[in-house]
Amino acid sequence: MLIYPNYTFKTRKNKNSETTEIWDEVRRQWVLLTPEEFVRQHFIHYLIHEKNYPIETIIVEKEIQVFEMKKRFDVAVIHKTQEFILVAECKAPSVQLNSSVIEQVLTYNLRLNAQCFVITNGLQQFVFEKQNNQWIKLPDIKKYT
């Protein structure tokens, strides 16, 4: 059972591949419904419906360059000033959240410089915010202001 509320999602069967797809409201397209995508969609809806983040501030699966490597973050939130305020790494429920997942999201944050990062597998969620040049663990994501 996920830690996020139950949301109603649009899904469909892909006739060609017989796979299930889910509608991503942010990307405005159908995407393959994998366990990780299931968590990502719940997390996105949590940001929108529980934490009041406007949908237009959310970016999903965007490629960035960190040093000379191409990376792709799962979810990020930008402020109206176009500064990143949050970056999140979503994993399938079967994936343990550990230091390597934290290192992964911190690598993305070298480029994004967000003040908050989140790691989640849908069963657990860890939120960290930069305060006085240190990462402090928070109990939850702050509401959008």
mmCIF file with all atom_site columns, C-alpha atoms in Angstrom:
data_model
loop_
_atom_site.group_PDB
_atom_site.id
_atom_site.type_symbol
_atom_site.label_atom_id
_atom_site.label_alt_id
_atom_site.label_comp_id
_atom_site.label_asym_id
_atom_site.label_entity_id
_atom_site.label_seq_id
_atom_site.pdbx_PDB_ins_code
_atom_site.Cartn_x
_atom_site.Cartn_y
_atom_site.Cartn_z
_atom_site.occupancy
_atom_site.B_iso_or_equiv
_atom_site.pdbx_formal_charge
_atom_site.auth_seq_id
_atom_site.auth_comp_id
_atom_site.auth_asym_id
_atom_site.auth_atom_id
_atom_site.pdbx_PDB_model_num
ATOM 1   C CA . MET A 1 1   ? 0.000  0.000  0.000   1.00 0.00 ? 1   MET A CA 1
ATOM 2   C CA . LEU A 1 2   ? 1.465  3.344  -1.051  1.00 0.00 ? 2   LEU A CA 1
ATOM 3   C CA . ILE A 1 3   ? 1.871  6.208  1.410   1.00 0.00 ? 3   ILE A CA 1
ATOM 4   C CA . TYR A 1 4   ? 0.144  8.553  -1.039  1.00 0.00 ? 4   TYR A CA 1
ATOM 5   C CA . PRO A 1 5   ? -3.634 8.985  -1.250  1.00 0.00 ? 5   PRO A CA 1
ATOM 6   C CA . ASN A 1 6   ? -5.559 7.000  -3.846  1.00 0.00 ? 6   ASN A CA 1
ATOM 7   C CA . TYR A 1 7   ? -5.952 9.013  -7.021  1.00 0.00 ? 7   TYR A CA 1
ATOM 8   C CA . THR A 1 8   ? -8.009 8.287  -10.115 1.00 0.00 ? 8   THR A CA 1
ATOM 9   C CA . PHE A 1 9   ? -5.806 7.852  -13.161 1.00 0.00 ? 9   PHE A CA 1
ATOM 10  C CA . LYS A 1 10  ? -6.652 7.408  -16.829 1.00 0.00 ? 10  LYS A CA 1
ATOM 11  C CA . THR A 1 11  ? -5.196 4.167  -18.149 1.00 0.00 ? 11  THR A CA 1
ATOM 12  C CA . ARG A 1 12  ? -5.488 2.261  -21.392 1.00 0.00 ? 12  ARG A CA 1
ATOM 13  C CA . LYS A 1 13  ? -4.234 -0.877 -23.061 1.00 0.00 ? 13  LYS A CA 1
ATOM 14  C CA . ASN A 1 14  ? -1.826 -0.313 -25.918 1.00 0.00 ? 14  ASN A CA 1
ATOM 15  C CA . LYS A 1 15  ? -3.284 -2.384 -28.758 1.00 0.00 ? 15  LYS A CA 1
ATOM 16  C CA . ASN A 1 16  ? 0.064  -3.011 -30.446 1.00 0.00 ? 16  ASN A CA 1
ATOM 17  C CA . SER A 1 17  ? 2.138  -4.102 -27.476 1.00 0.00 ? 17  SER A CA 1
ATOM 18  C CA . GLU A 1 18  ? -0.649 -5.192 -25.088 1.00 0.00 ? 18  GLU A CA 1
ATOM 19  C CA . THR A 1 19  ? 0.943  -3.095 -22.341 1.00 0.00 ? 19  THR A CA 1
ATOM 20  C CA . THR A 1 20  ? -0.868 -0.729 -20.028 1.00 0.00 ? 20  THR A CA 1
ATOM 21  C CA . GLU A 1 21  ? -0.302 3.005  -20.313 1.00 0.00 ? 21  GLU A CA 1
ATOM 22  C CA . ILE A 1 22  ? -1.137 5.836  -17.927 1.00 0.00 ? 22  ILE A CA 1
ATOM 23  C CA . TRP A 1 23  ? -1.965 9.439  -18.825 1.00 0.00 ? 23  TRP A CA 1
ATOM 24  C CA . ASP A 1 24  ? 0.650  11.876 -17.527 1.00 0.00 ? 24  ASP A CA 1
ATOM 25  C CA . GLU A 1 25  ? -1.053 15.239 -16.955 1.00 0.00 ? 25  GLU A CA 1
ATOM 26  C CA . VAL A 1 26  ? 2.251  17.100 -16.796 1.00 0.00 ? 26  VAL A CA 1
ATOM 27  C CA . ARG A 1 27  ? 3.779  15.685 -19.983 1.00 0.00 ? 27  ARG A CA 1
ATOM 28  C CA . ARG A 1 28  ? 0.321  15.526 -21.569 1.00 0.00 ? 28  ARG A CA 1
ATOM 29  C CA . GLN A 1 29  ? 0.948  12.087 -23.063 1.00 0.00 ? 29  GLN A CA 1
ATOM 30  C CA . TRP A 1 30  ? 0.428  8.382  -22.504 1.00 0.00 ? 30  TRP A CA 1
ATOM 31  C CA . VAL A 1 31  ? 3.392  6.623  -20.891 1.00 0.00 ? 31  VAL A CA 1
ATOM 32  C CA . LEU A 1 32  ? 4.124  2.979  -20.147 1.00 0.00 ? 32  LEU A CA 1
ATOM 33  C CA . LEU A 1 33  ? 2.781  2.020  -16.727 1.00 0.00 ? 33  LEU A CA 1
ATOM 34  C CA . THR A 1 34  ? 5.769  0.514  -14.948 1.00 0.00 ? 34  THR A CA 1
ATOM 35  C CA . PRO A 1 35  ? 6.052  0.173  -11.154 1.00 0.00 ? 35  PRO A CA 1
ATOM 36  C CA . GLU A 1 36  ? 8.307  3.257  -11.103 1.00 0.00 ? 36  GLU A CA 1
ATOM 37  C CA . GLU A 1 37  ? 5.840  5.223  -13.250 1.00 0.00 ? 37  GLU A CA 1
ATOM 38  C CA . PHE A 1 38  ? 3.029  4.234  -10.865 1.00 0.00 ? 38  PHE A CA 1
ATOM 39  C CA . VAL A 1 39  ? 5.003  5.807  -7.995  1.00 0.00 ? 39  VAL A CA 1
ATOM 40  C CA . ARG A 1 40  ? 5.950  8.853  -10.086 1.00 0.00 ? 40  ARG A CA 1
ATOM 41  C CA . GLN A 1 41  ? 2.305  9.535  -11.005 1.00 0.00 ? 41  GLN A CA 1
ATOM 42  C CA . HIS A 1 42  ? 1.218  9.249  -7.373  1.00 0.00 ? 42  HIS A CA 1
ATOM 43  C CA . PHE A 1 43  ? 4.018  11.598 -6.340  1.00 0.00 ? 43  PHE A CA 1
ATOM 44  C CA . ILE A 1 44  ? 3.030  14.134 -9.020  1.00 0.00 ? 44  ILE A CA 1
ATOM 45  C CA . HIS A 1 45  ? -0.618 14.030 -7.905  1.00 0.00 ? 45  HIS A CA 1
ATOM 46  C CA . TYR A 1 46  ? 0.521  14.387 -4.289  1.00 0.00 ? 46  TYR A CA 1
ATOM 47  C CA . LEU A 1 47  ? 2.401  17.574 -5.220  1.00 0.00 ? 47  LEU A CA 1
ATOM 48  C CA . ILE A 1 48  ? -0.609 18.954 -7.093  1.00 0.00 ? 48  ILE A CA 1
ATOM 49  C CA . HIS A 1 49  ? -3.514 17.897 -4.889  1.00 0.00 ? 49  HIS A CA 1
ATOM 50  C CA . GLU A 1 50  ? -2.031 17.786 -1.389  1.00 0.00 ? 50  GLU A CA 1
ATOM 51  C CA . LYS A 1 51  ? 0.793  20.328 -1.545  1.00 0.00 ? 51  LYS A CA 1
ATOM 52  C CA . ASN A 1 52  ? -0.847 22.775 -3.988  1.00 0.00 ? 52  ASN A CA 1
ATOM 53  C CA . TYR A 1 53  ? 1.963  22.892 -6.542  1.00 0.00 ? 53  TYR A CA 1
ATOM 54  C CA . PRO A 1 54  ? 0.655  24.358 -9.813  1.00 0.00 ? 54  PRO A CA 1
ATOM 55  C CA . ILE A 1 55  ? 0.955  21.825 -12.628 1.00 0.00 ? 55  ILE A CA 1
ATOM 56  C CA . GLU A 1 56  ? 2.860  24.343 -14.750 1.00 0.00 ? 56  GLU A CA 1
ATOM 57  C CA . THR A 1 57  ? 5.688  24.402 -12.160 1.00 0.00 ? 57  THR A CA 1
ATOM 58  C CA . ILE A 1 58  ? 6.306  20.648 -12.456 1.00 0.00 ? 58  ILE A CA 1
ATOM 59  C CA . ILE A 1 59  ? 8.788  19.118 -14.911 1.00 0.00 ? 59  ILE A CA 1
ATOM 60  C CA . VAL A 1 60  ? 8.908  15.353 -15.509 1.00 0.00 ? 60  VAL A CA 1
ATOM 61  C CA . GLU A 1 61  ? 11.779 13.233 -16.868 1.00 0.00 ? 61  GLU A CA 1
ATOM 62  C CA . LYS A 1 62  ? 13.950 15.919 -18.372 1.00 0.00 ? 62  LYS A CA 1
ATOM 63  C CA . GLU A 1 63  ? 17.456 15.286 -19.592 1.00 0.00 ? 63  GLU A CA 1
ATOM 64  C CA . ILE A 1 64  ? 20.218 17.446 -18.160 1.00 0.00 ? 64  ILE A CA 1
ATOM 65  C CA . GLN A 1 65  ? 23.965 17.477 -18.466 1.00 0.00 ? 65  GLN A CA 1
ATOM 66  C CA . VAL A 1 66  ? 26.044 17.082 -15.310 1.00 0.00 ? 66  VAL A CA 1
ATOM 67  C CA . PHE A 1 67  ? 29.675 17.673 -16.166 1.00 0.00 ? 67  PHE A CA 1
ATOM 68  C CA . GLU A 1 68  ? 30.028 15.607 -19.352 1.00 0.00 ? 68  GLU A CA 1
ATOM 69  C CA . MET A 1 69  ? 27.346 13.033 -18.520 1.00 0.00 ? 69  MET A CA 1
ATOM 70  C CA . LYS A 1 70  ? 23.744 13.080 -19.677 1.00 0.00 ? 70  LYS A CA 1
ATOM 71  C CA . LYS A 1 71  ? 21.328 12.415 -16.821 1.00 0.00 ? 71  LYS A CA 1
ATOM 72  C CA . ARG A 1 72  ? 17.538 12.374 -16.562 1.00 0.00 ? 72  ARG A CA 1
ATOM 73  C CA . PHE A 1 73  ? 15.736 13.465 -13.407 1.00 0.00 ? 73  PHE A CA 1
ATOM 74  C CA . ASP A 1 74  ? 12.297 12.086 -12.507 1.00 0.00 ? 74  ASP A CA 1
ATOM 75  C CA . VAL A 1 75  ? 10.427 15.127 -11.177 1.00 0.00 ? 75  VAL A CA 1
ATOM 76  C CA . ALA A 1 76  ? 11.424 18.708 -10.494 1.00 0.00 ? 76  ALA A CA 1
ATOM 77  C CA . VAL A 1 77  ? 9.585  21.854 -9.498  1.00 0.00 ? 77  VAL A CA 1
ATOM 78  C CA . ILE A 1 78  ? 10.549 25.322 -10.650 1.00 0.00 ? 78  ILE A CA 1
ATOM 79  C CA . HIS A 1 79  ? 9.679  28.681 -9.161  1.00 0.00 ? 79  HIS A CA 1
ATOM 80  C CA . LYS A 1 80  ? 8.239  31.416 -11.352 1.00 0.00 ? 80  LYS A CA 1
ATOM 81  C CA . THR A 1 81  ? 11.782 32.833 -11.456 1.00 0.00 ? 81  THR A CA 1
ATOM 82  C CA . GLN A 1 82  ? 12.743 29.588 -13.273 1.00 0.00 ? 82  GLN A CA 1
ATOM 83  C CA . GLU A 1 83  ? 14.892 28.465 -10.328 1.00 0.00 ? 83  GLU A CA 1
ATOM 84  C CA . PHE A 1 84  ? 14.581 24.845 -9.278  1.00 0.00 ? 84  PHE A CA 1
ATOM 85  C CA . ILE A 1 85  ? 13.045 24.520 -5.831  1.00 0.00 ? 85  ILE A CA 1
ATOM 86  C CA . LEU A 1 86  ? 12.642 20.731 -5.618  1.00 0.00 ? 86  LEU A CA 1
ATOM 87  C CA . VAL A 1 87  ? 14.020 17.650 -7.348  1.00 0.00 ? 87  VAL A CA 1
ATOM 88  C CA . ALA A 1 88  ? 12.720 14.137 -6.732  1.00 0.00 ? 88  ALA A CA 1
ATOM 89  C CA . GLU A 1 89  ? 13.866 10.638 -7.556  1.00 0.00 ? 89  GLU A CA 1
ATOM 90  C CA . CYS A 1 90  ? 11.105 8.026  -7.778  1.00 0.00 ? 90  CYS A CA 1
ATOM 91  C CA . LYS A 1 91  ? 11.795 4.321  -7.558  1.00 0.00 ? 91  LYS A CA 1
ATOM 92  C CA . ALA A 1 92  ? 9.609  1.239  -7.862  1.00 0.00 ? 92  ALA A CA 1
ATOM 93  C CA . PRO A 1 93  ? 8.211  -0.037 -4.547  1.00 0.00 ? 93  PRO A CA 1
ATOM 94  C CA . SER A 1 94  ? 10.590 -3.019 -4.750  1.00 0.00 ? 94  SER A CA 1
ATOM 95  C CA . VAL A 1 95  ? 13.663 -0.726 -4.760  1.00 0.00 ? 95  VAL A CA 1
ATOM 96  C CA . GLN A 1 96  ? 15.200 0.071  -1.402  1.00 0.00 ? 96  GLN A CA 1
ATOM 97  C CA . LEU A 1 97  ? 15.868 3.740  -0.667  1.00 0.00 ? 97  LEU A CA 1
ATOM 98  C CA . ASN A 1 98  ? 19.503 3.958  0.337   1.00 0.00 ? 98  ASN A CA 1
ATOM 99  C CA . SER A 1 99  ? 22.589 6.144  0.030   1.00 0.00 ? 99  SER A CA 1
ATOM 100 C CA . SER A 1 100 ? 23.006 5.341  -3.681  1.00 0.00 ? 100 SER A CA 1
ATOM 101 C CA . VAL A 1 101 ? 19.548 6.817  -4.398  1.00 0.00 ? 101 VAL A CA 1
ATOM 102 C CA . ILE A 1 102 ? 20.489 9.914  -2.405  1.00 0.00 ? 102 ILE A CA 1
ATOM 103 C CA . GLU A 1 103 ? 23.759 10.164 -4.353  1.00 0.00 ? 103 GLU A CA 1
ATOM 104 C CA . GLN A 1 104 ? 21.808 9.876  -7.601  1.00 0.00 ? 104 GLN A CA 1
ATOM 105 C CA . VAL A 1 105 ? 19.499 12.785 -6.815  1.00 0.00 ? 105 VAL A CA 1
ATOM 106 C CA . LEU A 1 106 ? 22.364 14.868 -5.401  1.00 0.00 ? 106 LEU A CA 1
ATOM 107 C CA . THR A 1 107 ? 24.218 14.349 -8.682  1.00 0.00 ? 107 THR A CA 1
ATOM 108 C CA . TYR A 1 108 ? 21.254 15.863 -10.535 1.00 0.00 ? 108 TYR A CA 1
ATOM 109 C CA . ASN A 1 109 ? 21.187 18.662 -8.017  1.00 0.00 ? 109 ASN A CA 1
ATOM 110 C CA . LEU A 1 110 ? 24.756 19.659 -8.864  1.00 0.00 ? 110 LEU A CA 1
ATOM 111 C CA . ARG A 1 111 ? 23.198 21.079 -12.023 1.00 0.00 ? 111 ARG A CA 1
ATOM 112 C CA . LEU A 1 112 ? 19.757 22.081 -10.710 1.00 0.00 ? 112 LEU A CA 1
ATOM 113 C CA . ASN A 1 113 ? 20.777 23.593 -7.362  1.00 0.00 ? 113 ASN A CA 1
ATOM 114 C CA . ALA A 1 114 ? 17.335 22.971 -5.811  1.00 0.00 ? 114 ALA A CA 1
ATOM 115 C CA . GLN A 1 115 ? 16.900 23.749 -2.121  1.00 0.00 ? 115 GLN A CA 1
ATOM 116 C CA . CYS A 1 116 ? 14.899 20.556 -1.521  1.00 0.00 ? 116 CYS A CA 1
ATOM 117 C CA . PHE A 1 117 ? 15.212 16.960 -2.673  1.00 0.00 ? 117 PHE A CA 1
ATOM 118 C CA . VAL A 1 118 ? 12.941 13.969 -2.252  1.00 0.00 ? 118 VAL A CA 1
ATOM 119 C CA . ILE A 1 119 ? 13.454 10.255 -2.700  1.00 0.00 ? 119 ILE A CA 1
ATOM 120 C CA . THR A 1 120 ? 10.459 7.943  -2.755  1.00 0.00 ? 120 THR A CA 1
ATOM 121 C CA . ASN A 1 121 ? 9.512  4.396  -3.639  1.00 0.00 ? 121 ASN A CA 1
ATOM 122 C CA . GLY A 1 122 ? 5.855  4.973  -2.813  1.00 0.00 ? 122 GLY A CA 1
ATOM 123 C CA . LEU A 1 123 ? 6.200  3.028  0.434   1.00 0.00 ? 123 LEU A CA 1
ATOM 124 C CA . GLN A 1 124 ? 8.608  5.541  1.966   1.00 0.00 ? 124 GLN A CA 1
ATOM 125 C CA . GLN A 1 125 ? 9.432  9.153  1.283   1.00 0.00 ? 125 GLN A CA 1
ATOM 126 C CA . PHE A 1 126 ? 12.443 11.094 2.526   1.00 0.00 ? 126 PHE A CA 1
ATOM 127 C CA . VAL A 1 127 ? 12.581 14.877 2.195   1.00 0.00 ? 127 VAL A CA 1
ATOM 128 C CA . PHE A 1 128 ? 15.689 16.996 2.673   1.00 0.00 ? 128 PHE A CA 1
ATOM 129 C CA . GLU A 1 129 ? 16.066 20.773 2.592   1.00 0.00 ? 129 GLU A CA 1
ATOM 130 C CA . LYS A 1 130 ? 19.250 22.800 2.427   1.00 0.00 ? 130 LYS A CA 1
ATOM 131 C CA . GLN A 1 131 ? 19.590 25.030 5.483   1.00 0.00 ? 131 GLN A CA 1
ATOM 132 C CA . ASN A 1 132 ? 22.842 26.854 6.275   1.00 0.00 ? 132 ASN A CA 1
ATOM 133 C CA . ASN A 1 133 ? 24.737 24.715 3.729   1.00 0.00 ? 133 ASN A CA 1
ATOM 134 C CA . GLN A 1 134 ? 23.553 21.464 5.361   1.00 0.00 ? 134 GLN A CA 1
ATOM 135 C CA . TRP A 1 135 ? 20.881 18.999 4.292   1.00 0.00 ? 135 TRP A CA 1
ATOM 136 C CA . ILE A 1 136 ? 18.225 18.736 7.007   1.00 0.00 ? 136 ILE A CA 1
ATOM 137 C CA . LYS A 1 137 ? 15.648 15.946 6.975   1.00 0.00 ? 137 LYS A CA 1
ATOM 138 C CA . LEU A 1 138 ? 12.050 17.201 6.983   1.00 0.00 ? 138 LEU A CA 1
ATOM 139 C CA . PRO A 1 139 ? 8.919  15.219 7.897   1.00 0.00 ? 139 PRO A CA 1
ATOM 140 C CA . ASP A 1 140 ? 7.185  16.090 4.602   1.00 0.00 ? 140 ASP A CA 1
ATOM 141 C CA . ILE A 1 141 ? 7.258  18.333 1.555   1.00 0.00 ? 141 ILE A CA 1
ATOM 142 C CA . LYS A 1 142 ? 6.323  21.915 2.278   1.00 0.00 ? 142 LYS A CA 1
ATOM 143 C CA . LYS A 1 143 ? 3.181  23.319 0.698   1.00 0.00 ? 143 LYS A CA 1
ATOM 144 C CA . TYR A 1 144 ? 3.660  25.542 -2.334  1.00 0.00 ? 144 TYR A CA 1
ATOM 145 C CA . THR A 1 145 ? 3.770  29.257 -1.563  1.00 0.00 ? 145 THR A CA 1
#
